mmCIF file of C-alpha atoms in Angstrom:
data_model
loop_
_atom_site.group_PDB
_atom_site.id
_atom_site.type_symbol
_atom_site.label_atom_id
_atom_site.label_comp_id
_atom_site.label_asym_id
_atom_site.label_seq_id
_atom_site.Cartn_x
_atom_site.Cartn_y
_atom_site.Cartn_z
ATOM 1 C CA GLN A 1 0.000 0.000 0.000
ATOM 2 C CA ASP A 2 3.029 2.292 0.515
ATOM 3 C CA GLY A 3 4.172 1.861 -3.024
ATOM 4 C CA PRO A 4 6.297 -0.616 -4.972
ATOM 5 C CA VAL A 5 8.837 -2.665 -3.006
ATOM 6 C CA ARG A 6 12.425 -1.585 -3.734
ATOM 7 C CA MET A 7 14.573 -4.620 -4.511
ATOM 8 C CA PRO A 8 18.268 -4.402 -3.448
ATOM 9 C CA SER A 9 20.758 -4.069 -6.220
ATOM 10 C CA HIS A 10 22.928 -6.967 -7.336
ATOM 11 C CA ALA A 11 25.996 -5.308 -5.848
ATOM 12 C CA GLN A 12 24.297 -4.920 -2.452
ATOM 13 C CA CYS A 13 23.300 -8.603 -2.362
ATOM 14 C CA LEU A 14 26.834 -9.669 -3.244
ATOM 15 C CA ALA A 15 28.291 -7.476 -0.491
ATOM 16 C CA ASP A 16 25.906 -8.919 2.129
ATOM 17 C CA ARG A 17 26.682 -12.500 1.130
ATOM 18 C CA THR A 18 30.435 -11.837 1.282
ATOM 19 C CA ALA A 19 30.164 -10.368 4.815
ATOM 20 C CA ILE A 20 28.209 -13.396 6.070
ATOM 21 C CA ALA A 21 30.699 -15.836 4.500
ATOM 22 C CA LEU A 22 33.687 -14.014 6.050
ATOM 23 C CA SER A 23 32.006 -14.057 9.457
ATOM 24 C CA LYS A 24 31.345 -17.813 9.295
ATOM 25 C CA ALA A 25 34.857 -18.531 8.059
ATOM 26 C CA SER A 26 36.337 -16.519 10.933
ATOM 27 C CA MET A 27 34.273 -18.400 13.529
ATOM 28 C CA ALA A 28 35.176 -21.778 12.013
ATOM 29 C CA ALA A 29 38.870 -20.912 11.917
ATOM 30 C CA GLU A 30 38.891 -19.850 15.571
ATOM 31 C CA SER A 31 37.076 -23.036 16.637
ATOM 32 C CA ALA A 32 39.352 -25.226 14.516
ATOM 33 C CA ALA A 33 42.441 -23.618 15.994
ATOM 34 C CA GLU A 34 41.204 -24.223 19.529
ATOM 35 C CA TYR A 35 40.288 -27.828 18.658
ATOM 36 C CA VAL A 36 43.764 -28.495 17.214
ATOM 37 C CA LEU A 37 45.503 -26.933 20.231
ATOM 38 C CA VAL A 38 43.445 -28.997 22.672
ATOM 39 C CA ASP A 39 44.115 -32.223 20.851
ATOM 40 C CA GLU A 40 47.820 -31.419 20.510
ATOM 41 C CA ALA A 41 47.939 -31.229 24.302
ATOM 42 C CA THR A 42 46.496 -34.710 24.541
ATOM 43 C CA THR A 43 47.439 -36.790 21.510
ATOM 44 C CA SER A 44 50.001 -35.670 18.962
ATOM 45 C CA THR A 45 48.697 -38.117 16.354
ATOM 46 C CA SER A 46 45.186 -36.749 16.554
ATOM 47 C CA GLY A 47 46.605 -33.230 16.294
ATOM 48 C CA ALA A 48 48.486 -34.113 13.145
ATOM 49 C CA VAL A 49 45.363 -35.545 11.566
ATOM 50 C CA LEU A 50 43.381 -32.429 12.437
ATOM 51 C CA ARG A 51 46.087 -30.161 11.087
ATOM 52 C CA GLY A 52 46.134 -32.128 7.864
ATOM 53 C CA GLN A 53 42.376 -31.859 7.575
ATOM 54 C CA THR A 54 42.539 -28.112 8.222
ATOM 55 C CA MET A 55 45.228 -27.523 5.588
ATOM 56 C CA GLN A 56 43.138 -29.465 3.094
ATOM 57 C CA GLY A 57 40.183 -27.264 3.843
ATOM 58 C CA ASN A 58 38.239 -29.771 5.976
ATOM 59 C CA VAL A 59 37.620 -27.386 8.844
ATOM 60 C CA PRO A 60 35.843 -29.005 11.825
ATOM 61 C CA SER A 61 32.397 -27.775 12.634
ATOM 62 C CA ALA A 62 32.199 -24.512 14.514
ATOM 63 C CA SER A 63 29.561 -25.947 16.845
ATOM 64 C CA ILE A 64 31.937 -27.884 19.189
ATOM 65 C CA SER A 65 30.336 -28.032 22.656
ATOM 66 C CA PRO A 66 32.207 -26.955 25.826
ATOM 67 C CA SER A 67 31.752 -30.475 27.264
ATOM 68 C CA SER A 68 33.603 -31.988 24.284
ATOM 69 C CA LEU A 69 36.456 -29.548 24.697
ATOM 70 C CA TRP A 70 36.617 -30.352 28.458
ATOM 71 C CA TRP A 71 36.749 -34.087 27.763
ATOM 72 C CA HIS A 72 39.617 -33.753 25.275
ATOM 73 C CA ARG A 73 41.526 -31.580 27.725
ATOM 74 C CA HIS A 74 41.154 -33.903 30.740
ATOM 75 C CA ARG A 75 40.923 -37.335 29.090
ATOM 76 C CA PRO A 76 44.474 -38.614 29.808
ATOM 77 C CA CYS A 77 44.284 -37.702 33.486
ATOM 78 C CA LEU A 78 40.856 -39.237 33.959
ATOM 79 C CA ILE A 79 41.791 -42.487 32.189
ATOM 80 C CA SER A 80 44.971 -42.930 34.212
ATOM 81 C CA ARG A 81 43.215 -42.255 37.539
ATOM 82 C CA PHE A 82 40.340 -44.576 36.669
ATOM 83 C CA GLY A 83 42.787 -47.337 35.792
ATOM 84 C CA LEU A 84 44.614 -46.964 39.092
ATOM 85 C CA PHE A 85 41.302 -46.997 40.971
ATOM 86 C CA CYS A 86 40.213 -50.201 39.219
ATOM 87 C CA LEU A 87 43.597 -51.774 40.004
ATOM 88 C CA PHE A 88 43.194 -50.839 43.671
ATOM 89 C CA LEU A 89 39.703 -52.366 43.823
ATOM 90 C CA TRP A 90 40.953 -55.579 42.258
ATOM 91 C CA ALA A 91 43.809 -55.785 44.798
ATOM 92 C CA VAL A 92 41.380 -55.378 47.689
ATOM 93 C CA PHE A 93 39.086 -58.021 46.220
ATOM 94 C CA TRP A 94 41.992 -60.444 45.685
ATOM 95 C CA VAL A 95 43.298 -60.074 49.243
ATOM 96 C CA SER A 96 39.912 -60.727 50.830
ATOM 97 C CA LEU A 97 38.563 -63.063 48.139
ATOM 98 C CA SER A 98 37.645 -65.948 50.445
ATOM 99 C CA ASP A 99 35.725 -63.719 52.866
ATOM 100 C CA LEU A 100 34.023 -61.664 50.174
ATOM 101 C CA ARG A 101 32.965 -64.735 48.243
ATOM 102 C CA SER A 102 31.255 -66.357 51.230
ATOM 103 C CA SER A 103 29.734 -63.055 52.352
ATOM 104 C CA ALA A 104 28.433 -62.361 48.847
ATOM 105 C CA LEU A 105 26.837 -65.804 48.632
ATOM 106 C CA SER A 106 25.256 -65.388 52.060
ATOM 107 C CA MET A 107 23.949 -61.945 51.114
ATOM 108 C CA ALA A 108 22.485 -63.302 47.880
ATOM 109 C CA PHE A 109 20.684 -66.090 49.734
ATOM 110 C CA ALA A 110 19.340 -63.637 52.289
ATOM 111 C CA VAL A 111 18.023 -61.242 49.650
ATOM 112 C CA ALA A 112 16.419 -64.110 47.705
ATOM 113 C CA ASN A 113 14.728 -65.489 50.802
ATOM 114 C CA PHE A 114 13.600 -62.056 51.918
ATOM 115 C CA TRP A 115 11.997 -61.390 48.550
ATOM 116 C CA GLN A 116 10.286 -64.770 48.583
ATOM 117 C CA TYR A 117 8.796 -64.314 52.036
ATOM 118 C CA ASN A 118 7.910 -60.689 51.380
ATOM 119 C CA VAL A 119 5.800 -61.819 48.438
ATOM 120 C CA GLN A 120 4.236 -64.708 50.347
ATOM 121 C CA SER A 121 3.397 -62.878 53.548
ATOM 122 C CA SER A 122 2.703 -59.235 54.267
ATOM 123 C CA GLU A 123 4.021 -59.804 57.782
ATOM 124 C CA HIS A 124 7.546 -59.719 56.376
ATOM 125 C CA ARG A 125 7.281 -56.333 54.747
ATOM 126 C CA ASN A 126 8.757 -54.753 57.835
ATOM 127 C CA GLN A 127 11.692 -57.168 57.925
ATOM 128 C CA ALA A 128 13.920 -54.869 55.880
ATOM 129 C CA SER A 129 15.018 -53.160 59.075
ATOM 130 C CA PHE A 130 16.701 -56.396 60.101
ATOM 131 C CA LEU A 131 18.849 -56.576 56.978
ATOM 132 C CA ARG A 132 22.127 -55.435 58.435
ATOM 133 C CA PRO A 133 25.317 -55.730 56.383
ATOM 134 C CA ALA A 134 27.307 -58.935 56.708
ATOM 135 C CA VAL A 135 30.560 -56.986 56.785
ATOM 136 C CA GLN A 136 31.392 -57.550 60.415
ATOM 137 C CA PHE A 137 33.727 -59.901 62.208
ATOM 138 C CA SER A 138 32.222 -63.314 62.923
ATOM 139 C CA ALA A 139 33.153 -66.535 64.676
ATOM 140 C CA LEU A 140 36.329 -67.192 62.693
ATOM 141 C CA LYS A 141 38.218 -64.417 64.448
ATOM 142 C CA PHE A 142 37.338 -65.854 67.873
ATOM 143 C CA ILE A 143 38.406 -69.356 66.906
ATOM 144 C CA SER A 144 41.643 -68.439 65.142
ATOM 145 C CA TRP A 145 42.846 -65.284 66.949
ATOM 146 C CA GLY A 146 46.578 -65.316 67.521
ATOM 147 C CA SER A 147 47.125 -68.434 65.463
ATOM 148 C CA ALA A 148 48.792 -66.709 62.523
ATOM 149 C CA SER A 149 51.614 -65.235 64.619
ATOM 150 C CA LYS A 150 51.972 -68.070 67.160
ATOM 151 C CA VAL A 151 52.049 -71.352 65.278
ATOM 152 C CA PRO A 152 53.581 -74.157 67.361
ATOM 153 C CA THR A 153 56.102 -76.514 65.837
ATOM 154 C CA ALA A 154 54.804 -79.586 64.044
ATOM 155 C CA ASP A 155 55.831 -81.892 66.893
ATOM 156 C CA SER A 156 53.971 -79.941 69.573
ATOM 157 C CA ARG A 157 50.841 -78.912 67.707
ATOM 158 C CA PRO A 158 47.608 -80.326 69.117
ATOM 159 C CA GLY A 159 44.966 -82.021 67.044
ATOM 160 C CA CYS A 160 41.666 -80.197 66.533
ATOM 161 C CA VAL A 161 38.357 -82.033 66.817
ATOM 162 C CA PHE A 162 34.973 -80.565 65.838
ATOM 163 C CA ILE A 163 31.738 -81.984 67.268
ATOM 164 C CA HIS A 164 28.563 -80.874 65.507
ATOM 165 C CA GLY A 165 25.146 -80.300 67.012
ATOM 166 C CA ALA A 166 21.662 -81.607 66.313
ATOM 167 C CA GLY A 167 20.179 -82.079 62.856
ATOM 168 C CA SER A 168 22.587 -84.463 61.106
ATOM 169 C CA ALA A 169 20.947 -87.732 60.078
ATOM 170 C CA ASP A 170 23.820 -89.545 58.373
ATOM 171 C CA ALA A 171 26.585 -91.294 60.310
ATOM 172 C CA ALA A 172 29.932 -91.512 58.525
ATOM 173 C CA PRO A 173 33.647 -91.744 59.333
ATOM 174 C CA PRO A 174 35.291 -88.497 60.461
ATOM 175 C CA SER A 175 36.644 -86.186 57.780
ATOM 176 C CA SER A 176 39.371 -83.539 57.560
ATOM 177 C CA THR A 177 36.905 -80.890 56.371
ATOM 178 C CA ASP A 178 33.196 -80.195 56.723
ATOM 179 C CA PRO A 179 32.414 -77.037 54.741
ATOM 180 C CA VAL A 180 28.638 -77.574 54.870
ATOM 181 C CA TYR A 181 28.528 -77.413 58.673
ATOM 182 C CA TRP A 182 31.765 -75.670 59.721
ATOM 183 C CA GLY A 183 32.585 -73.603 56.645
ATOM 184 C CA SER A 184 36.277 -72.939 55.963
ATOM 185 C CA VAL A 185 37.345 -72.889 59.607
ATOM 186 C CA HIS A 186 40.049 -75.473 58.937
ATOM 187 C CA LEU A 187 41.855 -72.971 56.698
ATOM 188 C CA ARG A 188 42.136 -70.504 59.582
ATOM 189 C CA MET A 189 43.762 -72.835 62.120
ATOM 190 C CA PRO A 190 47.407 -73.604 61.304
ATOM 191 C CA GLN A 191 47.998 -74.334 65.003
ATOM 192 C CA CYS A 192 46.289 -77.720 64.482
ATOM 193 C CA ALA A 193 48.323 -80.814 63.651
ATOM 194 C CA PHE A 194 45.165 -82.215 62.063
ATOM 195 C CA HIS A 195 41.473 -81.358 61.712
ATOM 196 C CA ARG A 196 38.938 -84.053 62.537
ATOM 197 C CA PHE A 197 35.233 -83.435 61.953
ATOM 198 C CA MET A 198 32.574 -85.682 63.484
ATOM 199 C CA HIS A 199 29.718 -87.164 61.408
ATOM 200 C CA GLU A 200 27.148 -88.862 63.646
ATOM 201 C CA ASP A 201 23.383 -89.263 63.700
ATOM 202 C CA THR A 202 22.283 -86.337 65.850
ATOM 203 C CA LEU A 203 18.792 -86.126 64.418
ATOM 204 C CA ASN A 204 17.188 -89.238 65.844
ATOM 205 C CA VAL A 205 19.528 -89.728 68.816
ATOM 206 C CA GLY A 206 19.684 -87.351 71.780
ATOM 207 C CA TRP A 207 22.794 -86.205 73.608
ATOM 208 C CA GLU A 208 22.218 -88.654 76.489
ATOM 209 C CA ASP A 209 22.834 -91.700 74.261
ATOM 210 C CA ALA A 210 25.703 -93.766 75.727
ATOM 211 C CA GLY A 211 26.894 -95.062 72.372
ATOM 212 C CA LEU A 212 27.062 -91.558 70.909
ATOM 213 C CA GLN A 213 29.057 -90.312 73.910
ATOM 214 C CA ALA A 214 31.505 -93.224 73.629
ATOM 215 C CA ARG A 215 32.090 -92.540 69.922
ATOM 216 C CA VAL A 216 32.798 -88.885 70.678
ATOM 217 C CA CYS A 217 35.452 -89.925 73.204
ATOM 218 C CA THR A 218 37.041 -92.182 70.601
ATOM 219 C CA LEU A 219 36.946 -89.363 68.067
ATOM 220 C CA CYS A 220 38.808 -87.103 70.499
ATOM 221 C CA GLY A 221 41.572 -89.663 71.028
ATOM 222 C CA ALA A 222 40.431 -92.049 73.751
ATOM 223 C CA ALA A 223 41.782 -95.517 73.056
ATOM 224 C CA ALA A 224 39.768 -97.113 75.856
ATOM 225 C CA PRO A 225 36.902 -96.125 78.146
ATOM 226 C CA GLY A 226 38.008 -93.634 80.772
ATOM 227 C CA ASP A 227 41.159 -92.518 78.901
ATOM 228 C CA ASN A 228 42.454 -88.979 79.282
ATOM 229 C CA LEU A 229 42.195 -86.784 76.209
ATOM 230 C CA SER A 230 45.486 -84.926 75.863
ATOM 231 C CA ASN A 231 47.085 -82.437 73.451
ATOM 232 C CA VAL A 232 43.782 -81.788 71.717
ATOM 233 C CA LEU A 233 41.604 -78.744 71.007
ATOM 234 C CA ILE A 234 37.912 -79.631 71.037
ATOM 235 C CA PHE A 235 35.269 -77.401 69.487
ATOM 236 C CA THR A 236 31.657 -78.293 70.202
ATOM 237 C CA HIS A 237 28.560 -76.667 68.747
ATOM 238 C CA SER A 238 25.123 -76.623 70.375
ATOM 239 C CA MET A 239 24.069 -80.170 71.290
ATOM 240 C CA GLY A 240 27.638 -81.314 70.586
ATOM 241 C CA SER A 241 28.663 -79.578 73.810
ATOM 242 C CA LEU A 242 26.108 -81.606 75.761
ATOM 243 C CA ILE A 243 27.336 -84.853 74.180
ATOM 244 C CA LEU A 244 30.922 -84.245 75.323
ATOM 245 C CA ALA A 245 29.805 -83.023 78.749
ATOM 246 C CA GLY A 246 27.698 -86.145 79.164
ATOM 247 C CA ALA A 247 30.669 -88.321 78.232
ATOM 248 C CA LEU A 248 32.846 -86.602 80.840
ATOM 249 C CA VAL A 249 30.231 -86.858 83.572
ATOM 250 C CA SER A 250 29.671 -90.567 82.887
ATOM 251 C CA GLY A 251 33.431 -91.267 82.974
ATOM 252 C CA ARG A 252 33.639 -92.475 79.373
ATOM 253 C CA CYS A 253 36.664 -90.183 78.940
ATOM 254 C CA ALA A 254 38.397 -87.324 80.740
ATOM 255 C CA LEU A 255 40.212 -84.147 79.788
ATOM 256 C CA ALA A 256 43.924 -83.946 80.583
ATOM 257 C CA ALA A 257 45.543 -80.641 81.498
ATOM 258 C CA SER A 258 46.865 -80.268 77.934
ATOM 259 C CA ALA A 259 43.381 -80.557 76.414
ATOM 260 C CA ARG A 260 41.334 -77.439 75.738
ATOM 261 C CA TRP A 261 37.598 -77.243 75.175
ATOM 262 C CA PHE A 262 35.731 -74.431 73.449
ATOM 263 C CA ALA A 263 31.936 -74.576 73.516
ATOM 264 C CA VAL A 264 29.899 -72.689 70.908
ATOM 265 C CA ALA A 265 26.167 -71.794 71.172
ATOM 266 C CA SER A 266 25.592 -74.420 73.874
ATOM 267 C CA PRO A 267 22.121 -74.834 75.479
ATOM 268 C CA TRP A 268 23.373 -75.765 78.960
ATOM 269 C CA TYR A 269 19.953 -75.280 80.495
ATOM 270 C CA GLY A 270 17.963 -76.385 77.482
ATOM 271 C CA SER A 271 16.230 -74.199 74.951
ATOM 272 C CA ARG A 272 12.776 -72.704 75.055
ATOM 273 C CA ALA A 273 12.839 -72.891 71.264
ATOM 274 C CA ALA A 274 12.910 -76.693 71.619
ATOM 275 C CA ASP A 275 9.948 -76.410 73.998
ATOM 276 C CA ARG A 276 7.899 -74.787 71.228
ATOM 277 C CA LEU A 277 8.776 -77.309 68.499
ATOM 278 C CA PRO A 278 5.574 -79.385 68.945
ATOM 279 C CA GLU A 279 3.604 -76.273 67.997
ATOM 280 C CA VAL A 280 5.917 -75.531 65.085
ATOM 281 C CA CYS A 281 5.578 -79.077 63.757
ATOM 282 C CA ALA A 282 1.798 -78.944 64.140
ATOM 283 C CA GLY A 283 1.674 -75.647 62.265
ATOM 284 C CA ALA A 284 -0.049 -73.887 65.130
ATOM 285 C CA PRO A 285 -1.028 -71.230 65.625
ATOM 286 C CA ALA A 286 -1.958 -70.997 61.967
ATOM 287 C CA PRO A 287 -0.807 -69.546 59.727
ATOM 288 C CA LEU A 288 2.789 -70.362 60.721
ATOM 289 C CA ASP A 289 5.394 -67.837 59.643
ATOM 290 C CA PRO A 290 6.692 -69.032 56.227
ATOM 291 C CA ALA A 291 10.299 -68.240 57.198
ATOM 292 C CA LEU A 292 9.962 -70.401 60.310
ATOM 293 C CA ARG A 293 8.281 -73.154 58.344
ATOM 294 C CA GLU A 294 11.162 -73.176 55.857
ATOM 295 C CA LEU A 295 13.753 -73.226 58.667
ATOM 296 C CA ALA A 296 11.998 -76.210 60.275
ATOM 297 C CA ARG A 297 12.059 -78.068 56.952
ATOM 298 C CA ARG A 298 15.705 -77.287 56.217
ATOM 299 C CA GLN A 299 16.969 -78.124 59.731
ATOM 300 C CA ARG A 300 14.647 -81.159 59.992
ATOM 301 C CA PHE A 301 12.976 -80.066 63.210
ATOM 302 C CA CYS A 302 9.947 -82.247 62.534
ATOM 303 C CA ASP A 303 11.381 -85.527 61.205
ATOM 304 C CA GLY A 304 9.974 -87.584 64.078
ATOM 305 C CA PRO A 305 7.092 -90.071 63.717
ATOM 306 C CA ASN A 306 4.097 -88.541 61.938
ATOM 307 C CA GLY A 307 5.782 -85.158 61.628
ATOM 308 C CA THR A 308 6.509 -84.744 65.344
ATOM 309 C CA PRO A 309 9.751 -83.150 66.621
ATOM 310 C CA SER A 310 12.930 -85.120 65.955
ATOM 311 C CA GLY A 311 14.341 -87.046 68.920
ATOM 312 C CA ALA A 312 17.562 -85.052 69.228
ATOM 313 C CA TYR A 313 15.717 -81.738 69.420
ATOM 314 C CA LEU A 314 13.385 -83.105 72.080
ATOM 315 C CA SER A 315 16.421 -83.865 74.268
ATOM 316 C CA LEU A 316 17.125 -80.111 74.334
ATOM 317 C CA ARG A 317 13.893 -79.135 76.068
ATOM 318 C CA THR A 318 14.239 -77.199 79.319
ATOM 319 C CA SER A 319 12.205 -79.907 81.065
ATOM 320 C CA ASN A 320 14.964 -82.490 80.509
ATOM 321 C CA LEU A 321 16.123 -83.201 84.091
ATOM 322 C CA ALA A 322 19.374 -84.781 82.853
ATOM 323 C CA LEU A 323 20.711 -81.325 81.963
ATOM 324 C CA ALA A 324 21.386 -80.591 85.642
ATOM 325 C CA SER A 325 23.930 -83.428 85.779
ATOM 326 C CA LEU A 326 26.220 -81.543 83.372
ATOM 327 C CA ALA A 327 26.926 -78.666 85.773
ATOM 328 C CA PRO A 328 30.260 -80.087 87.093
ATOM 329 C CA THR A 329 31.792 -79.936 83.610
ATOM 330 C CA LEU A 330 31.155 -76.228 83.034
ATOM 331 C CA SER A 331 34.216 -75.125 85.011
ATOM 332 C CA ARG A 332 36.442 -77.189 82.703
ATOM 333 C CA ILE A 333 35.480 -75.184 79.592
ATOM 334 C CA ASP A 334 38.288 -72.919 78.351
ATOM 335 C CA GLY A 335 36.176 -70.625 76.190
ATOM 336 C CA THR A 336 32.658 -69.967 74.966
ATOM 337 C CA LEU A 337 31.242 -68.231 71.915
ATOM 338 C CA CYS A 338 27.590 -67.207 72.052
ATOM 339 C CA GLY A 339 25.391 -65.249 69.667
ATOM 340 C CA GLY A 340 23.325 -62.249 70.644
ATOM 341 C CA SER A 341 21.465 -61.615 67.376
ATOM 342 C CA ALA A 342 18.815 -63.946 65.975
ATOM 343 C CA PHE A 343 19.172 -62.373 62.528
ATOM 344 C CA GLY A 344 22.967 -62.337 62.670
ATOM 345 C CA LEU A 345 24.940 -62.180 59.449
ATOM 346 C CA TRP A 346 23.078 -62.090 56.159
ATOM 347 C CA SER A 347 22.340 -65.711 55.262
ATOM 348 C CA PHE A 348 19.529 -68.069 54.284
ATOM 349 C CA ASP A 349 19.047 -68.815 58.012
ATOM 350 C CA SER A 350 18.604 -65.187 59.109
ATOM 351 C CA LEU A 351 14.877 -64.718 58.584
ATOM 352 C CA GLY A 352 14.034 -68.170 59.899
ATOM 353 C CA LEU A 353 15.953 -67.714 63.156
ATOM 354 C CA GLN A 354 14.499 -64.222 63.562
ATOM 355 C CA ALA A 355 11.033 -65.719 63.178
ATOM 356 C CA MET A 356 11.937 -68.528 65.601
ATOM 357 C CA ALA A 357 13.064 -66.028 68.226
ATOM 358 C CA GLU A 358 9.836 -64.033 67.874
ATOM 359 C CA PHE A 359 7.716 -67.199 68.014
ATOM 360 C CA THR A 360 9.559 -68.427 71.120
ATOM 361 C CA GLY A 361 9.432 -65.071 72.897
ATOM 362 C CA PHE A 362 12.781 -65.334 74.693
ATOM 363 C CA GLY A 363 12.490 -61.914 76.299
ATOM 364 C CA GLU A 364 16.306 -61.647 76.389
ATOM 365 C CA ASP A 365 19.283 -61.637 74.049
ATOM 366 C CA ASN A 366 19.488 -64.833 72.039
ATOM 367 C CA ASP A 367 20.877 -66.373 68.858
ATOM 368 C CA GLY A 368 17.492 -67.536 67.596
ATOM 369 C CA ALA A 369 17.679 -70.883 69.395
ATOM 370 C CA VAL A 370 19.617 -70.405 72.652
ATOM 371 C CA PRO A 371 19.547 -67.468 75.094
ATOM 372 C CA THR A 372 22.912 -65.742 75.365
ATOM 373 C CA ALA A 373 22.990 -65.859 79.154
ATOM 374 C CA GLY A 374 22.325 -69.609 79.166
ATOM 375 C CA CYS A 375 25.189 -70.248 76.757
ATOM 376 C CA HIS A 376 28.143 -68.684 78.568
ATOM 377 C CA THR A 377 29.815 -70.418 81.500
ATOM 378 C CA ALA A 378 31.600 -67.288 82.772
ATOM 379 C CA ALA A 379 31.508 -63.499 82.434
ATOM 380 C CA ALA A 380 31.556 -62.606 78.731
ATOM 381 C CA ALA A 381 32.710 -59.644 76.658
ATOM 382 C CA PRO A 382 31.911 -58.437 73.101
ATOM 383 C CA THR A 383 35.530 -58.741 71.942
ATOM 384 C CA PRO A 384 36.905 -61.743 70.007
ATOM 385 C CA THR A 385 40.077 -61.917 72.115
ATOM 386 C CA SER A 386 37.980 -62.594 75.199
ATOM 387 C CA ALA A 387 37.839 -66.214 76.375
ATOM 388 C CA HIS A 388 34.065 -65.816 76.589
ATOM 389 C CA TYR A 389 32.903 -63.874 73.555
ATOM 390 C CA THR A 390 29.425 -62.590 72.754
ATOM 391 C CA ALA A 391 29.062 -61.794 69.050
ATOM 392 C CA ALA A 392 26.156 -60.217 67.163
ATOM 393 C CA VAL A 393 25.578 -63.448 65.241
ATOM 394 C CA ASN A 394 23.005 -66.235 65.259
ATOM 395 C CA HIS A 395 22.990 -69.926 66.137
ATOM 396 C CA TYR A 396 24.385 -71.068 62.783
ATOM 397 C CA ASP A 397 26.734 -68.147 62.123
ATOM 398 C CA VAL A 398 28.935 -69.299 65.013
ATOM 399 C CA THR A 399 29.904 -72.463 63.099
ATOM 400 C CA CYS A 400 31.522 -70.225 60.435
ATOM 401 C CA ARG A 401 29.383 -71.803 57.707
ATOM 402 C CA HIS A 402 28.161 -68.352 56.691
ATOM 403 C CA GLY A 403 31.653 -66.980 56.312
ATOM 404 C CA ASP A 404 33.561 -64.282 58.092
ATOM 405 C CA GLY A 405 33.076 -60.514 57.946
ATOM 406 C CA SER A 406 35.601 -58.381 56.087
ATOM 407 C CA TRP A 407 35.165 -54.966 57.669
ATOM 408 C CA GLY A 408 33.415 -53.428 60.641
ATOM 409 C CA GLY A 409 33.379 -53.766 64.404
ATOM 410 C CA ASP A 410 34.513 -56.736 66.450
ATOM 411 C CA ASP A 411 30.977 -57.314 67.738
ATOM 412 C CA ARG A 412 30.542 -59.777 64.846
#
């Protein structure tokens, strides 16, 4: 409406195009120069390639981001530091491989079981608070403390005998290892001239059985009834402690001054958890906690006639009057290890023992099966160098089957 549009002249258009081209060329040249300088500071070969491209007219794009420039400037330093960090992590893993492997397997089992029970029962949705890291010291440090720096000569080293507790159904000759029950404890005890692990039927037979007590004496070195057991270290777990104590009280063998006895998770006054097994086996009160039900199946609590409690577990009831006869042997024990945490280290037994402790209602510190106070035979301390050690572990952790911790406090 204001009149005809005035078109720019050909000369004006050419001048405008030339100015724009010069501006873009200047920006590209500056960016290319910076790119070449950065890469020369990092890799001479890359710099040469870029310089060749620039001289041939292949100028890199002017739109190089600041993050790309930062990466090219700092790449060598970052790569070298990352490599050293990875090397350090591998060294740490290699040094503690045996502990980390067992802890990782235990953690995996615990997480798998927790997920299973969380899906099956809403009652377990609050169990996450019990999942404490299995990176603490456990029973291995108590059993083997001092052994690495004070290894006796081969001629004077004692033999080491391990007596398991209730739940084993198969009798077999003794072995030099028992990783299923005792873990890798034999690898931590160079002070032993030999390692001898018992394999007896402790599922159907209680600790009072005379034949079982006699075989334990033979296992520990007695050549004849009443012999003294000398130059031997004896480790007994749970009902295994009662078997040996019963053998000593009955005179089937005796401990010489050179023999040492370490009792682990021992129910000297019986266990209220054993008192509740008839209810567990009957599934009452219904519905029974799925974690407890799985623990009872795995540990064979209810393998008696018609699904009743197994005979060995029944011998651990607090109403068993024979337990009082073992009192004279308690002063002969050189050390005790007792658990104070039903959950303990992360393992496939953690949730089951936690459920067992809640079902039993101990009302005091316990390892899921035995109260801590009823396990020790003298004043205890939460340090592994103490002769009587209370650890934040459960009834099965103390056998070392769930591995040792790698970091953390000595309370585990």
